[in-house]
Coordinates of C-alpha atoms and ligand atoms in Angstrom, one line a residue:
M1 CA 0.0 0.0 0.0
G2 CA 1.4 3.4 -0.9
R3 CA 2.3 6.1 1.5
P4 CA -0.3 8.8 1.9
T5 CA 0.7 12.4 1.0
P6 CA 1.5 14.3 4.2
S7 CA -0.9 17.1 5.0
S8 CA 0.1 20.5 3.9
S9 CA 0.8 21.7 7.4
Q10 CA 3.1 18.6 8.0
N11 CA 1.5 18.5 11.4
S12 CA 1.0 14.8 11.2
L13 CA 2.6 11.3 11.7
T14 CA 2.7 8.7 9.1
V15 CA 2.4 5.3 10.7
L16 CA 3.2 2.2 8.7
D17 CA 1.9 -1.1 10.0
N18 CA 4.6 -3.6 9.1
R19 CA 2.3 -6.5 9.6
T20 CA 0.1 -5.5 6.7
G21 CA 1.9 -2.8 4.9
K22 CA -1.0 -0.4 5.5
S23 CA -0.1 3.1 6.6
I24 CA -2.2 5.9 8.1
E25 CA -1.7 9.6 8.6
V26 CA -2.4 10.8 12.1
V27 CA -3.0 14.5 12.8
I28 CA -1.0 16.1 15.6
E29 CA -2.9 18.7 17.5
D30 CA -1.5 20.5 20.6
N31 CA 1.5 18.0 20.5
S32 CA -0.9 15.1 20.9
I33 CA -2.4 12.4 18.6
P34 CA -5.8 10.9 18.9
A35 CA -5.5 7.3 20.1
T36 CA -8.6 6.4 18.1
S37 CA -6.6 6.9 14.8
F38 CA -4.9 3.5 15.5
K39 CA -8.3 1.7 15.4
A40 CA -7.9 1.8 11.6
L41 CA -5.0 -0.6 11.8
S42 CA -5.5 -4.3 12.3
A43 CA -3.6 -7.5 11.6
A44 CA -4.8 -9.7 8.7
L45 CA -6.8 -12.6 9.9
E46 CA -5.9 -16.1 8.8
K47 CA -8.6 -17.7 6.8
G48 CA -11.4 -18.9 9.1
E49 CA -9.8 -17.2 12.1
R50 CA -12.4 -15.4 14.2
E51 CA -11.9 -12.2 16.1
E52 CA -11.7 -14.0 19.4
N53 CA -8.4 -12.5 20.5
E54 CA -7.0 -9.0 20.3
T55 CA -5.0 -9.7 17.1
G56 CA -7.8 -9.1 14.6
K57 CA -9.1 -6.0 16.3
G58 CA -8.2 -2.4 15.6
L59 CA -4.8 -1.6 17.2
R60 CA -5.1 -0.6 20.8
V61 CA -2.9 2.0 22.5
S62 CA -1.6 0.4 25.8
D63 CA -0.6 2.7 28.7
K64 CA -0.7 1.0 32.1
G65 CA -0.6 3.7 34.7
F66 CA -1.4 6.5 32.2
L67 CA 2.3 7.2 31.6
N68 CA 1.7 9.2 28.4
T69 CA -2.0 9.4 27.9
A70 CA -3.8 12.8 28.0
V71 CA -7.6 12.5 28.8
M72 CA -8.5 16.2 29.1
R73 CA -7.8 19.6 27.5
S74 CA -7.3 21.7 30.7
E75 CA -6.8 25.3 31.4
I76 CA -6.4 24.9 35.2
T77 CA -2.9 23.8 36.3
Y78 CA 0.4 23.7 34.5
I79 CA 3.3 21.6 35.6
D80 CA 6.7 21.4 34.0
G81 CA 8.2 18.3 35.7
E82 CA 11.6 18.8 34.3
A83 CA 12.0 22.4 35.3
G84 CA 10.1 22.0 38.7
V85 CA 7.5 24.5 37.7
L86 CA 3.9 24.6 39.0
R87 CA 1.4 27.3 38.0
Y88 CA -2.3 27.7 38.8
R89 CA -4.1 29.3 35.8
G90 CA -0.7 30.8 34.8
Y91 CA 0.3 32.2 38.3
P92 CA 3.5 30.7 39.7
I93 CA 2.8 28.7 42.9
E94 CA 5.5 30.7 44.8
E95 CA 3.8 34.0 44.1
L96 CA 0.4 32.7 45.2
A97 CA 1.9 31.2 48.3
L98 CA 3.4 34.5 49.2
H99 CA 0.5 36.8 48.4
S100 CA -2.8 35.0 48.1
S101 CA -5.0 32.9 50.4
H102 CA -6.5 29.5 50.1
L103 CA -9.9 30.8 49.3
E104 CA -8.8 33.4 46.9
T105 CA -6.7 30.8 45.1
A106 CA -9.8 28.4 45.1
Y107 CA -11.7 31.1 43.2
L108 CA -8.9 31.4 40.7
L109 CA -8.7 27.6 40.2
I110 CA -12.4 27.2 39.8
Y111 CA -13.4 30.3 37.8
G112 CA -10.2 31.0 35.9
S113 CA -9.2 34.5 37.1
L114 CA -8.3 36.2 40.3
P115 CA -11.5 37.8 41.9
S116 CA -12.0 41.5 42.2
S117 CA -12.5 42.7 45.8
S118 CA -16.3 42.5 45.5
Q119 CA -16.2 39.1 43.9
L120 CA -13.9 37.9 46.6
K121 CA -16.2 39.2 49.3
V122 CA -19.2 37.4 47.9
W123 CA -17.2 34.2 47.3
E124 CA -15.7 34.1 50.8
S125 CA -19.1 34.9 52.4
E126 CA -20.9 32.2 50.4
V127 CA -18.3 29.5 51.1
M128 CA -18.3 30.3 54.9
H129 CA -22.1 30.6 55.0
H130 CA -22.4 27.1 53.6
S131 CA -20.2 25.5 56.3
V132 CA -23.0 24.4 58.6
V133 CA -24.3 20.8 58.3
H134 CA -27.7 19.4 59.3
A135 CA -27.9 18.5 63.0
D136 CA -28.7 14.9 62.0
A137 CA -25.1 14.6 60.7
E138 CA -24.1 14.2 64.3
Q139 CA -25.7 10.7 64.5
F140 CA -23.9 9.8 61.2
F141 CA -20.5 10.6 62.7
R142 CA -21.3 8.9 66.0
S143 CA -22.0 5.7 64.1
F144 CA -18.3 5.2 63.5
R145 CA -16.1 3.2 65.8
Y146 CA -13.7 5.2 68.0
D147 CA -10.7 4.0 66.0
A148 CA -12.1 4.4 62.5
H149 CA -9.6 6.0 60.1
P150 CA -10.7 9.6 59.6
M151 CA -10.3 9.2 55.8
A152 CA -12.9 6.4 56.0
I153 CA -15.1 8.8 57.8
L154 CA -14.5 11.7 55.5
T155 CA -15.0 9.6 52.4
S156 CA -18.3 8.3 53.6
A157 CA -19.3 11.8 54.8
F158 CA -19.1 13.4 51.4
A159 CA -21.3 10.7 49.9
Y160 CA -23.7 11.1 52.9
L161 CA -23.8 14.9 52.4
G162 CA -25.0 14.4 48.9
S163 CA -28.1 12.7 50.2
Y164 CA -29.4 16.1 51.5
Y165 CA -29.3 17.8 48.1
S166 CA -31.7 16.2 45.7
E167 CA -31.7 19.4 43.7
A168 CA -28.0 18.6 42.9
N169 CA -28.7 15.1 41.7
P170 CA -28.8 14.5 37.9
S171 CA -30.4 11.2 38.5
L172 CA -33.4 13.0 39.9
Q173 CA -33.3 16.4 38.1
G174 CA -32.2 15.4 34.6
Q175 CA -29.0 14.3 33.1
T176 CA -28.1 17.8 31.8
L177 CA -28.4 19.5 35.2
F178 CA -24.8 20.6 35.1
T179 CA -23.9 20.5 31.5
K180 CA -26.3 23.1 30.1
G181 CA -24.1 26.1 30.9
N182 CA -27.1 28.4 31.2
P183 CA -27.5 30.8 34.2
E184 CA -29.8 28.4 36.2
S185 CA -27.4 25.5 35.6
L186 CA -24.4 27.5 36.6
A187 CA -26.1 28.7 39.7
V188 CA -26.9 25.2 40.8
M189 CA -23.3 24.3 40.2
D190 CA -22.1 27.3 42.2
R191 CA -24.2 26.3 45.2
Q192 CA -22.8 22.8 45.3
I193 CA -19.2 24.3 45.0
Y194 CA -19.9 26.6 48.0
R195 CA -21.3 23.7 50.0
L196 CA -18.6 21.2 49.3
I197 CA -15.8 23.7 50.0
G198 CA -17.6 25.2 53.0
K199 CA -18.5 21.9 54.6
A200 CA -15.3 20.1 53.9
T201 CA -13.7 21.6 57.0
T202 CA -16.8 21.0 59.0
L203 CA -16.9 17.3 58.1
A204 CA -13.2 16.9 58.7
A205 CA -13.4 18.6 62.1
M206 CA -16.4 16.4 63.0
A207 CA -14.3 13.3 62.0
Y208 CA -11.6 14.6 64.3
R209 CA -13.8 15.4 67.3
V210 CA -15.8 12.2 67.3
R211 CA -12.7 10.3 67.8
Q212 CA -11.6 12.6 70.6
G213 CA -14.9 12.0 72.4
R214 CA -15.7 15.8 72.0
S215 CA -19.0 17.4 71.3
F216 CA -19.3 19.1 67.9
V217 CA -18.9 22.8 67.3
T218 CA -21.0 25.0 65.0
P219 CA -18.7 26.7 62.5
P220 CA -17.9 30.2 63.9
T221 CA -18.3 33.5 62.0
G222 CA -15.7 36.1 61.3
L223 CA -12.7 33.7 61.0
S224 CA -10.7 32.7 57.9
Y225 CA -11.2 29.3 56.3
T226 CA -8.3 27.7 58.2
G227 CA -9.1 29.7 61.3
S228 CA -12.6 28.3 61.3
F229 CA -11.3 24.8 60.7
L230 CA -8.8 25.0 63.7
Y231 CA -11.6 26.6 65.8
Q232 CA -14.0 23.7 65.0
M233 CA -11.3 21.2 66.0
D234 CA -9.8 22.8 69.0
H235 CA -12.5 25.0 70.7
L236 CA -13.4 23.5 74.1
G237 CA -15.7 26.2 75.4
E238 CA -13.2 28.9 76.2
E239 CA -14.5 32.5 75.8
N240 CA -13.3 34.4 72.8
Y241 CA -11.2 31.4 71.6
K242 CA -8.9 32.3 68.7
P243 CA -6.6 29.9 66.9
N244 CA -2.9 30.8 66.9
P245 CA -2.5 33.2 63.9
I246 CA 0.9 31.8 62.8
L247 CA -0.5 28.3 62.7
E248 CA -3.7 29.5 61.0
K249 CA -1.6 31.2 58.3
A250 CA 0.8 28.2 57.9
L251 CA -2.2 25.9 57.4
D252 CA -3.6 28.3 54.8
V253 CA -0.4 28.2 52.9
L254 CA -0.3 24.4 53.0
F255 CA -4.0 24.3 51.9
L256 CA -3.2 26.6 48.9
L257 CA -0.2 24.4 48.0
H258 CA -2.4 21.3 48.1
A259 CA -5.4 22.9 46.3
D260 CA -4.7 21.4 42.9
H261 CA -2.1 19.3 41.0
E262 CA -3.7 18.7 37.6
L263 CA -4.6 15.1 36.7
N264 CA -3.2 13.1 39.6
A265 CA -4.9 9.8 40.7
S266 CA -7.6 11.4 42.8
A267 CA -8.5 14.2 40.3
T268 CA -8.7 11.5 37.6
T269 CA -10.9 9.4 39.8
V270 CA -13.2 12.4 40.4
L271 CA -13.5 12.9 36.6
Q272 CA -13.8 9.2 35.8
T273 CA -16.7 9.1 38.3
A274 CA -18.2 12.3 37.2
S275 CA -18.1 11.2 33.6
S276 CA -21.2 9.1 34.3
L277 CA -22.9 12.4 35.2
V278 CA -23.3 11.3 38.8
D279 CA -23.8 14.1 41.4
P280 CA -20.6 16.0 42.6
Y281 CA -20.9 14.7 46.2
S282 CA -20.4 11.1 45.0
A283 CA -17.6 12.2 42.7
I284 CA -15.8 14.0 45.5
A285 CA -16.2 10.9 47.8
A286 CA -14.6 8.8 45.1
G287 CA -11.7 11.3 44.9
C288 CA -11.3 11.1 48.7
A289 CA -11.0 7.3 48.5
S290 CA -8.4 7.5 45.8
L291 CA -6.4 10.2 47.7
Y292 CA -6.3 8.1 50.8
G293 CA -3.7 5.5 49.4
P294 CA 0.0 5.7 50.6
L295 CA 1.3 6.4 47.1
H296 CA -0.8 9.6 46.9
G297 CA -2.3 11.7 49.7
G298 CA -1.6 9.0 52.3
A299 CA 2.1 9.5 51.8
N300 CA 2.4 12.3 54.5
E301 CA 1.2 9.8 57.0
A302 CA 3.5 7.1 55.6
V303 CA 6.5 9.4 55.8
I304 CA 6.0 9.9 59.6
R305 CA 5.5 6.1 60.1
M306 CA 8.7 5.6 58.1
L307 CA 10.7 8.2 60.2
I308 CA 9.4 6.6 63.4
S309 CA 10.5 3.2 62.2
I310 CA 14.0 4.5 61.3
G311 CA 14.3 5.9 64.8
S312 CA 17.4 8.1 64.6
P313 CA 19.9 9.6 62.1
A314 CA 22.3 6.7 62.8
N315 CA 19.9 4.2 61.3
V316 CA 19.5 6.2 58.0
P317 CA 22.3 4.4 56.0
A318 CA 20.8 1.0 56.7
F319 CA 17.4 2.2 55.7
I320 CA 18.7 3.7 52.4
E321 CA 20.4 0.3 51.6
A322 CA 17.1 -1.5 52.3
V323 CA 15.3 0.9 49.9
K324 CA 17.9 0.3 47.2
K325 CA 17.3 -3.5 47.7
R326 CA 13.5 -2.8 47.4
E327 CA 12.9 -4.1 50.9
K328 CA 11.6 -0.7 52.0
V329 CA 9.9 2.3 50.5
L330 CA 11.2 5.8 50.8
S331 CA 7.9 7.6 51.3
G332 CA 7.8 11.3 50.4
F333 CA 10.3 10.9 47.6
G334 CA 9.7 10.6 43.8
H335 CA 6.9 11.9 41.6
R336 CA 5.3 10.8 38.4
V337 CA 5.6 14.3 36.9
Y338 CA 8.4 16.1 38.7
K339 CA 11.8 14.8 37.6
T340 CA 13.6 17.5 39.6
S341 CA 12.5 18.9 42.9
D342 CA 8.8 19.5 43.7
P343 CA 8.5 23.3 43.9
R344 CA 5.9 22.9 46.7
S345 CA 8.5 21.2 48.9
F346 CA 10.6 24.4 49.3
I347 CA 7.6 26.4 50.4
V348 CA 6.6 23.6 52.8
R349 CA 10.1 23.6 54.2
K350 CA 10.0 27.3 54.8
T351 CA 6.5 27.1 56.4
A352 CA 7.8 24.3 58.7
D353 CA 10.4 26.8 60.1
E354 CA 7.6 29.3 60.9
V355 CA 5.6 26.5 62.6
F356 CA 8.5 25.2 64.6
K357 CA 9.0 28.7 66.1
V358 CA 5.6 28.3 67.7
T359 CA 5.5 24.6 68.4
G360 CA 9.2 23.7 68.9
K361 CA 11.0 21.4 66.6
D362 CA 9.7 17.9 65.9
E363 CA 12.0 15.2 67.3
L364 CA 11.9 13.5 63.9
L365 CA 13.2 16.5 62.1
E366 CA 16.9 15.4 62.5
T367 CA 16.2 11.9 61.1
A368 CA 14.2 13.5 58.2
M369 CA 17.2 15.8 57.4
A370 CA 19.7 13.0 57.6
L371 CA 17.5 10.9 55.3
H372 CA 17.0 13.8 52.9
E373 CA 20.8 14.5 52.7
A374 CA 21.7 10.8 52.3
A375 CA 19.1 10.3 49.5
M376 CA 20.1 13.4 47.6
K377 CA 23.7 12.4 47.2
D378 CA 23.1 8.7 46.6
E379 CA 23.6 7.5 43.0
Y380 CA 20.4 5.3 43.1
F381 CA 18.2 8.3 43.7
I382 CA 20.1 10.7 41.5
K383 CA 20.0 8.3 38.5
R384 CA 16.2 7.9 39.0
K385 CA 15.6 11.7 39.5
L386 CA 14.1 11.1 42.9
A387 CA 13.7 14.2 45.1
P388 CA 11.4 15.0 48.0
N389 CA 7.8 15.8 47.2
V390 CA 5.3 17.9 49.1
D391 CA 4.6 15.1 51.5
F392 CA 8.1 14.7 52.8
W393 CA 8.0 17.8 55.0
S394 CA 4.3 18.4 55.4
G395 CA 3.8 15.5 57.8
L396 CA 6.4 17.0 60.1
I397 CA 4.4 20.3 60.3
Y398 CA 1.1 18.4 61.0
R399 CA 2.9 16.4 63.7
A400 CA 4.3 19.5 65.3
M401 CA 0.8 21.1 65.2
G402 CA -0.4 18.1 67.2
F403 CA -2.6 16.4 64.6
P404 CA -3.0 12.7 65.0
L405 CA -1.0 10.7 62.4
D406 CA -4.0 9.2 60.6
F407 CA -5.5 12.7 60.3
F408 CA -2.7 13.9 57.9
P409 CA -4.4 12.6 54.7
V410 CA -7.5 14.6 55.8
L411 CA -5.4 17.7 55.8
F412 CA -4.6 16.9 52.1
A413 CA -8.1 16.0 51.1
V414 CA -9.9 19.1 52.5
P415 CA -8.0 21.6 50.3
R416 CA -7.9 19.3 47.3
V417 CA -11.7 19.5 47.2
V418 CA -11.0 22.8 45.4
G419 CA -9.0 21.2 42.7
W420 CA -11.4 18.4 42.2
L421 CA -14.3 20.8 41.8
A422 CA -12.3 23.0 39.4
H423 CA -11.7 19.9 37.2
W424 CA -15.3 18.8 37.6
R425 CA -16.7 22.2 36.6
Q426 CA -14.4 22.4 33.6
M427 CA -15.5 18.9 32.5
M428 CA -19.2 19.6 32.9
L429 CA -18.8 22.8 30.8
Q430 CA -16.4 21.5 28.1
P431 CA -17.4 22.2 24.6
G432 CA -19.0 19.1 23.0
G433 CA -20.3 17.8 26.3
V434 CA -19.2 15.0 28.6
K435 CA -18.1 11.7 27.2
I436 CA -18.1 8.8 29.6
W437 CA -14.7 7.6 30.5
R438 CA -14.6 4.0 29.4
P439 CA -11.0 2.7 28.7
R440 CA -10.3 -0.5 26.8
Q441 CA -8.5 -3.6 28.0
I442 CA -6.1 -6.0 26.3
Y443 CA -7.8 -9.3 26.8
V444 CA -5.3 -12.1 27.5
G445 CA -7.7 -14.7 29.0
A446 CA -9.0 -18.0 27.8
S447 CA -10.8 -18.2 24.5
K448 CA -14.3 -19.7 24.4
R449 CA -14.7 -22.6 26.7
E450 CA -17.5 -25.1 27.3
Y451 CA -19.1 -25.3 30.8
V452 CA -18.3 -28.6 32.5
P453 CA -20.7 -29.8 35.3
V454 CA -18.9 -29.9 38.7
E455 CA -18.9 -33.7 39.1
R456 CA -17.0 -34.1 35.9
R457 CA -14.4 -31.3 36.5
I458 CA -10.7 -32.0 37.0
P459 CA -8.7 -29.1 38.4
E460 CA -6.8 -27.5 35.5
E461 CA -3.1 -27.3 35.5
G462 CA -1.9 -24.0 37.0
S463 CA -5.3 -23.3 38.4
R464 CA -5.8 -22.1 42.0
K465 CA -5.6 -24.9 44.5
T466 CA -8.1 -24.9 47.4
P467 CA -9.3 -21.3 48.3
S468 CA -8.0 -20.2 51.7
Q469 CA -10.5 -21.2 54.3
I470 CA -11.5 -19.2 57.3
S471 CA -12.5 -21.3 60.3
H472 CA -15.8 -20.2 61.7
S473 CA -15.7 -22.0 65.1
G474 CA -16.6 -20.0 68.3
I475 CA -12.9 -20.3 69.4
S476 CA -11.6 -18.8 66.2
K477 CA -14.1 -15.9 66.4
R478 CA -13.1 -15.0 69.9
T479 CA -9.4 -15.1 69.0
M480 CA -10.1 -12.9 66.0
L481 CA -11.8 -10.4 68.1
A482 CA -9.1 -10.4 70.8
T483 CA -6.4 -9.8 68.2
F484 CA -8.4 -7.2 66.2
K485 CA -6.1 -4.6 64.8
G486 CA -3.1 -6.1 66.5
A487 CA -4.5 -5.5 70.1
K488 CA -2.5 -7.5 72.6
L489 CA -4.2 -10.5 74.3
Ligands
LIG501 N1 11.8 5.2 46.7 C1 12.7 4.4 46.1 N2 12.6 4.2 44.8 C2 11.6 4.9 44.1 C3 10.7 5.7 44.7 C4 10.8 5.9 46.1 N3 10.0 6.7 46.8 N4 9.9 6.3 43.8 C5 10.2 5.7 42.6 N5 11.3 4.9 42.8 C6 12.0 4.2 41.7 C7 11.2 3.1 41.2 O1 11.4 1.9 41.8 C8 11.7 3.0 39.7 O2 12.9 2.3 39.8 P1 13.3 1.4 38.5 O3 13.3 2.2 37.3 O4 14.7 0.8 38.9 O5 12.3 0.3 38.5 C9 12.0 4.5 39.4 O6 12.3 5.1 40.7 C10 10.9 5.2 38.7 O7 9.7 5.2 39.5 P2 8.3 4.8 39.1 O8 7.8 3.8 40.1 O9 8.2 4.5 37.6 O10 7.5 6.1 39.4 P3 6.0 6.4 39.3 O11 5.8 7.6 38.5 O12 5.2 5.2 38.8 O13 5.5 6.6 40.8 C11 5.3 7.6 42.9 C12 5.4 7.8 41.4 C13 5.0 9.0 43.6 C14 4.0 6.7 43.2 C15 6.6 7.0 43.5 O14 7.7 7.8 43.3 C16 6.4 6.6 45.0 O15 6.0 5.5 45.3 N6 6.8 7.5 45.9 C17 6.6 7.3 47.3 C18 5.2 7.7 47.7 C19 5.0 9.2 47.7 O16 5.8 9.9 48.3 N7 3.8 9.6 47.2 C20 3.5 11.0 47.2 C21 3.6 11.6 45.9 S1 3.5 13.4 45.9 C22 1.9 13.8 46.5 C23 0.9 13.5 45.5 O17 0.7 14.2 44.6 O18 0.2 12.5 45.8

């Protein structure tokens, strides 16, 4: 088959399938090519061969872990991983951290530009006014066990919250509720954005207080976003209680740094979920679940557990060797996109110094610094371009501020609600409407088989032996309960 003539702009690829000699021309737009172009290529089938395996189908683009697959055109966050650059809507993260606030930056991320002073006033007031939750929510929080992980509580709480707002549910109000882009649709969308950001701190504070055995606190008025959050967690009835302004500001900077990070695992999960046009509360709950894992937002918790297990700077060399042998994981290092330092980590490091002036230094700081130094000059980490990410230092700040270890991912999830909503809004309003996210697989399983009745079945070679069996005697049940979560007998 002859080669096609290249398009006049030359902005294309010519792809030759050596199996068949067929070639196709694929258009390059925005430095990307549509994966669907490759569907036009397929191997020739042998005579009589049916399309039971992948061979005869249109060529698939395989990308386990989305290493080089773009699923959205986005105007929200720009990262240059090689240069260590992070910008929200064009503004460098360093400038925003220095001059802006979390709520102002939230407006920027969601609506695309920095607000005027009157826009900011309305925005802040709407978000803060939507922070109160229904009194019944208290029962919901009290239904969790005292040792429930707060991310399990928060994830459930976002889904629970959605049950109050039938007006925000496309299943009840019509599929195009959020995609019309007309004033009514935008107003419904705005209200859910106010609610989700406003109530994120309230739900998180309730998850915190229920485990402390404290009564819940109504969100106060007249405080900043992080001031209100600290108040809701820490107020114990003192008159005129005010959170420490340095800690309030430090938390605000950390919130701003965590507000968005383009299409990471949790933002992608939110969009994947939202692509079915489900309500935003369910999509945010899904994002929360994805963030919770130790490779993502749970890394700040994992870093501290790692530092505790290392114990002291003297044990760092042995730990590094264990990482290199892949026996241990160095949490807080490495990033899918940054192949140089994570720009947020410098700001977090500076913020840590401010916090330590109030709280005193964390005893794990020396071990963290020794680990950082050792990793940064070790050939293994240099070769793989592994540097500290935002989670390496943030956990030390949260620990110094007295937050329980398992609460750290919550402190990541609350500000990330902003980024998730920015992506959700952008997706709902994208030109051409929403397309459901439905990837393809490469099927490598058995071809068609005939069902064999159980009495005639012989275990196949290589098949699983007997499934693991759990004994259900009274004795085993009592033992299981006694050792629940590693509790000593
Ligand atoms: N310690 C030791 N080796 C590592 C680490 C690490 N933390 N991270 C990556 N590597 C190695 C990895 O084994 C691989 O080596 P090789 O090429 O010899 O097989 C190489 O570096 C490339 O890494 P990768 O696994 O291809 O990287 P990835 O893009 O798939 O994963 C990551 C990125 C963040 C999941 C990973 O670096 C990691 O597990 N880091 C620790 C967890 C962590 O700190 N997560 C927070 C990320 S930042 C906050 C956020 O946005 O969530």
